Amino acid sequence: MFRFVLMPVFLGFASMAHAQMAPSSSEVAAYQGLHQAAHHGDVEAIQRLTASGADVNSRDRRGRTPAHVAAFASQDEALQALAEAGVDMNALENQAYDVVTIAAVANDPELMALALELGNDPGLTTSPYDGTALIAAAHLGHVGIVRRLIDAGAPLDHINNLHWTALMEAVVLGDGGPDHQNVVRLLVDAGADKTITDGDHVTPLEHAKANNYTEIVEMLEQRK
């Protein structure tokens, strides 16, 4: 019964964490200044340009700062240099993604750790779905990222505009396999509220039962 109701939602939103738009090849080719240096990881150019007064928080046509560009390119040293020059680590680009959420979707733990160290708030409301980095990571089954975000104090029970929490997404949009099982385990052990329902008043446990996710059902029933 629940599965019949859920399938249209699943089909409509299963790839939502991938709604991020990294710079296209044409955008990269057109980049100049700090955006170009960030993409290529050119620390010397970043230091030279910022020392000359370049705006470290300048934005491209999609609202990406050089920090976003460095994150999409996984240029950790460039991100460090930009932070030292005063970049806003909590800036959101036009789709409302920050560096931490970019790292979460990319399953890039080193970038995630650096962004958190540089002051990126793990609890920001991000994405067109008013979610969080933790919700995105839970949806994708990125176990190590989920663990890091929990340790950093990310909100466990944030509800996005689909009325889903990280726990709900791990069940509804997960595949029930080992990664999503581990995500559910981490969230529940950290204190995530198992009673928060979706917009149809269905609990994560009921979803897990409807999808025949036996291990997750047992986990949700046994863990208090």
CSV table of C-alpha atoms in Angstrom, one decimal:
chain,number,residue,atom,x,y,z
A,1,MET,CA,0.0,0.0,0.0
A,2,PHE,CA,2.7,2.5,1.0
A,3,ARG,CA,4.8,1.6,-1.9
A,4,PHE,CA,2.1,2.4,-4.4
A,5,VAL,CA,1.7,5.9,-2.8
A,6,LEU,CA,5.5,6.5,-2.7
A,7,MET,CA,6.6,5.5,-6.2
A,8,PRO,CA,5.6,8.8,-7.9
A,9,VAL,CA,7.4,10.7,-5.2
A,10,PHE,CA,10.4,8.5,-5.5
A,11,LEU,CA,10.5,8.9,-9.3
A,12,GLY,CA,10.2,12.7,-9.0
A,13,PHE,CA,12.9,13.2,-6.3
A,14,ALA,CA,15.3,10.3,-6.3
A,15,SER,CA,18.0,12.4,-7.9
A,16,MET,CA,17.3,15.6,-6.0
A,17,ALA,CA,20.7,15.7,-4.2
A,18,HIS,CA,22.3,15.7,-7.6
A,19,ALA,CA,20.5,18.9,-8.6
A,20,GLN,CA,23.8,20.7,-7.9
A,21,MET,CA,25.3,22.2,-11.0
A,22,ALA,CA,29.1,22.2,-11.2
A,23,PRO,CA,30.6,24.7,-13.6
A,24,SER,CA,30.3,23.4,-17.1
A,25,SER,CA,33.3,23.2,-19.5
A,26,SER,CA,32.2,26.4,-21.2
A,27,GLU,CA,31.9,28.2,-17.9
A,28,VAL,CA,35.3,27.0,-16.8
A,29,ALA,CA,36.8,28.1,-20.2
A,30,ALA,CA,35.3,31.6,-19.6
A,31,TYR,CA,36.5,32.0,-16.1
A,32,GLN,CA,39.0,34.6,-15.2
A,33,GLY,CA,40.6,35.9,-12.0
A,34,LEU,CA,39.8,34.1,-8.8
A,35,HIS,CA,37.2,31.8,-10.3
A,36,GLN,CA,39.8,30.5,-12.8
A,37,ALA,CA,42.4,30.2,-10.1
A,38,ALA,CA,40.0,28.4,-7.8
A,39,HIS,CA,39.1,25.8,-10.4
A,40,HIS,CA,42.7,25.1,-11.2
A,41,GLY,CA,43.9,25.1,-7.6
A,42,ASP,CA,46.3,27.9,-8.3
A,43,VAL,CA,47.1,29.1,-4.8
A,44,GLU,CA,49.8,31.6,-5.9
A,45,ALA,CA,47.3,33.3,-8.2
A,46,ILE,CA,44.7,33.4,-5.4
A,47,GLN,CA,47.1,35.0,-3.1
A,48,ARG,CA,48.3,37.5,-5.7
A,49,LEU,CA,44.8,38.5,-6.8
A,50,THR,CA,43.4,38.9,-3.3
A,51,ALA,CA,46.5,40.9,-2.3
A,52,SER,CA,45.7,43.2,-5.2
A,53,GLY,CA,42.1,43.7,-4.1
A,54,ALA,CA,40.2,41.1,-6.0
A,55,ASP,CA,36.8,40.5,-4.5
A,56,VAL,CA,37.1,37.1,-2.9
A,57,ASN,CA,33.3,36.8,-2.7
A,58,SER,CA,32.6,37.6,-6.4
A,59,ARG,CA,30.0,35.5,-8.1
A,60,ASP,CA,29.7,33.9,-11.5
A,61,ARG,CA,26.4,33.9,-13.4
A,62,ARG,CA,25.1,31.0,-11.3
A,63,GLY,CA,26.0,32.7,-8.1
A,64,ARG,CA,29.1,30.6,-7.4
A,65,THR,CA,31.8,32.2,-5.4
A,66,PRO,CA,35.4,31.1,-5.9
A,67,ALA,CA,34.9,28.9,-2.8
A,68,HIS,CA,32.1,27.0,-4.6
A,69,VAL,CA,34.2,26.6,-7.6
A,70,ALA,CA,37.1,25.3,-5.6
A,71,ALA,CA,34.7,22.8,-3.9
A,72,PHE,CA,33.3,21.5,-7.1
A,73,ALA,CA,36.8,21.0,-8.4
A,74,SER,CA,37.9,19.4,-5.0
A,75,GLN,CA,40.7,21.9,-4.8
A,76,ASP,CA,41.4,21.8,-1.0
A,77,GLU,CA,44.5,24.1,-1.0
A,78,ALA,CA,42.6,26.7,-3.1
A,79,LEU,CA,39.8,26.6,-0.6
A,80,GLN,CA,42.2,27.1,2.3
A,81,ALA,CA,43.8,30.1,0.5
A,82,LEU,CA,40.4,31.6,-0.2
A,83,ALA,CA,39.4,31.2,3.4
A,84,GLU,CA,42.6,32.9,4.5
A,85,ALA,CA,41.7,35.7,2.2
A,86,GLY,CA,38.3,36.1,3.8
A,87,VAL,CA,35.9,34.2,1.6
A,88,ASP,CA,32.4,33.7,3.1
A,89,MET,CA,32.4,30.0,3.9
A,90,ASN,CA,28.7,30.0,4.5
A,91,ALA,CA,27.8,31.6,1.1
A,92,LEU,CA,25.0,29.9,-0.9
A,93,GLU,CA,25.1,29.8,-4.7
A,94,ASN,CA,21.9,30.3,-6.8
A,95,GLN,CA,20.6,26.8,-6.0
A,96,ALA,CA,21.3,27.4,-2.3
A,97,TYR,CA,24.2,25.0,-2.0
A,98,ASP,CA,27.2,25.7,0.3
A,99,VAL,CA,30.7,24.1,0.3
A,100,VAL,CA,29.7,21.5,2.9
A,101,THR,CA,26.7,20.3,0.9
A,102,ILE,CA,28.8,20.1,-2.2
A,103,ALA,CA,31.3,18.0,-0.3
A,104,ALA,CA,28.5,15.8,1.0
A,105,VAL,CA,27.0,15.0,-2.4
A,106,ALA,CA,30.5,14.4,-3.8
A,107,ASN,CA,31.3,12.0,-0.9
A,108,ASP,CA,34.5,14.0,-0.4
A,109,PRO,CA,35.5,13.6,3.3
A,110,GLU,CA,38.7,15.6,3.1
A,111,LEU,CA,36.9,18.5,1.6
A,112,MET,CA,34.1,18.2,4.1
A,113,ALA,CA,36.6,18.2,7.0
A,114,LEU,CA,38.4,21.2,5.7
A,115,ALA,CA,35.2,23.2,5.1
A,116,LEU,CA,34.1,22.5,8.6
A,117,GLU,CA,37.5,23.5,10.0
A,118,LEU,CA,37.3,26.7,8.0
A,119,GLY,CA,34.0,27.7,9.5
A,120,ASN,CA,31.3,26.3,7.2
A,121,ASP,CA,28.2,25.8,9.4
A,122,PRO,CA,27.1,22.1,9.1
A,123,GLY,CA,23.5,23.1,9.9
A,124,LEU,CA,22.8,25.5,7.1
A,125,THR,CA,19.5,25.2,5.3
A,126,THR,CA,20.6,24.4,1.7
A,127,SER,CA,19.3,23.2,-1.7
A,128,PRO,CA,16.0,24.1,-3.4
A,129,TYR,CA,14.4,21.6,-1.1
A,130,ASP,CA,15.3,23.5,2.1
A,131,GLY,CA,17.4,20.6,3.3
A,132,THR,CA,20.8,20.2,4.8
A,133,ALA,CA,24.1,18.5,4.0
A,134,LEU,CA,23.1,15.7,6.3
A,135,ILE,CA,19.9,15.0,4.5
A,136,ALA,CA,21.8,14.9,1.1
A,137,ALA,CA,24.4,12.6,2.5
A,138,ALA,CA,21.8,10.3,4.1
A,139,HIS,CA,19.8,10.1,0.9
A,140,LEU,CA,23.0,9.0,-1.0
A,141,GLY,CA,24.2,6.6,1.6
A,142,HIS,CA,27.5,8.4,2.2
A,143,VAL,CA,28.3,6.8,5.5
A,144,GLY,CA,31.5,8.6,6.3
A,145,ILE,CA,30.1,12.0,5.5
A,146,VAL,CA,27.0,11.3,7.7
A,147,ARG,CA,29.3,10.3,10.5
A,148,ARG,CA,31.4,13.5,10.1
A,149,LEU,CA,28.3,15.7,10.0
A,150,ILE,CA,26.8,14.1,13.1
A,151,ASP,CA,30.1,14.6,14.9
A,152,ALA,CA,30.1,18.3,13.8
A,153,GLY,CA,26.6,18.8,15.3
A,154,ALA,CA,24.5,18.9,12.2
A,155,PRO,CA,20.8,19.0,13.1
A,156,LEU,CA,19.4,15.4,13.1
A,157,ASP,CA,15.7,16.2,12.7
A,158,HIS,CA,15.6,19.1,10.2
A,159,ILE,CA,12.6,18.7,8.0
A,160,ASN,CA,12.9,19.8,4.4
A,161,ASN,CA,10.1,21.1,2.2
A,162,LEU,CA,9.2,17.6,1.1
A,163,HIS,CA,8.5,17.0,4.8
A,164,TRP,CA,11.4,14.5,5.0
A,165,THR,CA,14.2,14.3,7.6
A,166,ALA,CA,17.6,12.7,7.0
A,167,LEU,CA,16.3,9.4,8.5
A,168,MET,CA,13.2,9.5,6.2
A,169,GLU,CA,15.4,10.1,3.1
A,170,ALA,CA,17.7,7.3,4.0
A,171,VAL,CA,14.7,4.9,4.1
A,172,VAL,CA,12.6,6.4,1.3
A,173,LEU,CA,15.3,7.2,-1.2
A,174,GLY,CA,17.8,4.6,-0.1
A,175,ASP,CA,18.1,1.1,-1.5
A,176,GLY,CA,18.0,-0.7,1.8
A,177,GLY,CA,21.5,-2.0,1.3
A,178,PRO,CA,24.5,-1.9,3.6
A,179,ASP,CA,25.3,1.8,3.1
A,180,HIS,CA,21.8,3.0,3.9
A,181,GLN,CA,21.6,0.5,6.8
A,182,ASN,CA,24.7,2.1,8.3
A,183,VAL,CA,23.3,5.6,7.7
A,184,VAL,CA,20.1,4.6,9.5
A,185,ARG,CA,22.1,3.1,12.3
A,186,LEU,CA,24.3,6.2,12.7
A,187,LEU,CA,21.3,8.5,12.7
A,188,VAL,CA,19.2,6.5,15.2
A,189,ASP,CA,22.2,6.0,17.5
A,190,ALA,CA,22.8,9.7,17.5
A,191,GLY,CA,19.2,10.3,18.6
A,192,ALA,CA,17.3,11.0,15.4
A,193,ASP,CA,13.6,11.1,16.0
A,194,LYS,CA,12.1,7.9,14.5
A,195,THR,CA,8.5,9.2,15.0
A,196,ILE,CA,8.6,12.1,12.6
A,197,THR,CA,6.4,11.3,9.7
A,198,ASP,CA,6.3,12.4,6.1
A,199,GLY,CA,3.5,14.6,4.7
A,200,ASP,CA,1.3,11.6,4.4
A,201,HIS,CA,1.8,10.8,8.1
A,202,VAL,CA,3.9,7.7,7.3
A,203,THR,CA,6.8,6.9,9.6
A,204,PRO,CA,10.3,5.7,8.5
A,205,LEU,CA,9.5,2.3,10.0
A,206,GLU,CA,6.3,2.0,7.9
A,207,HIS,CA,8.2,2.9,4.8
A,208,ALA,CA,10.9,0.4,5.6
A,209,LYS,CA,8.3,-2.3,6.0
A,210,ALA,CA,6.5,-1.4,2.8
A,211,ASN,CA,9.9,-1.6,0.9
A,212,ASN,CA,10.8,-4.9,2.6
A,213,TYR,CA,14.0,-3.4,4.0
A,214,THR,CA,14.2,-6.1,6.7
A,215,GLU,CA,17.5,-5.0,8.3
A,216,ILE,CA,16.3,-1.4,8.6
A,217,VAL,CA,13.0,-2.6,10.0
A,218,GLU,CA,14.7,-4.6,12.7
A,219,MET,CA,17.0,-1.6,13.4
A,220,LEU,CA,14.2,0.8,13.8
A,221,GLU,CA,12.2,-1.5,16.0
A,222,GLN,CA,15.1,-2.5,18.2
A,223,ARG,CA,16.9,0.8,18.7
A,224,LYS,CA,15.2,3.0,21.3
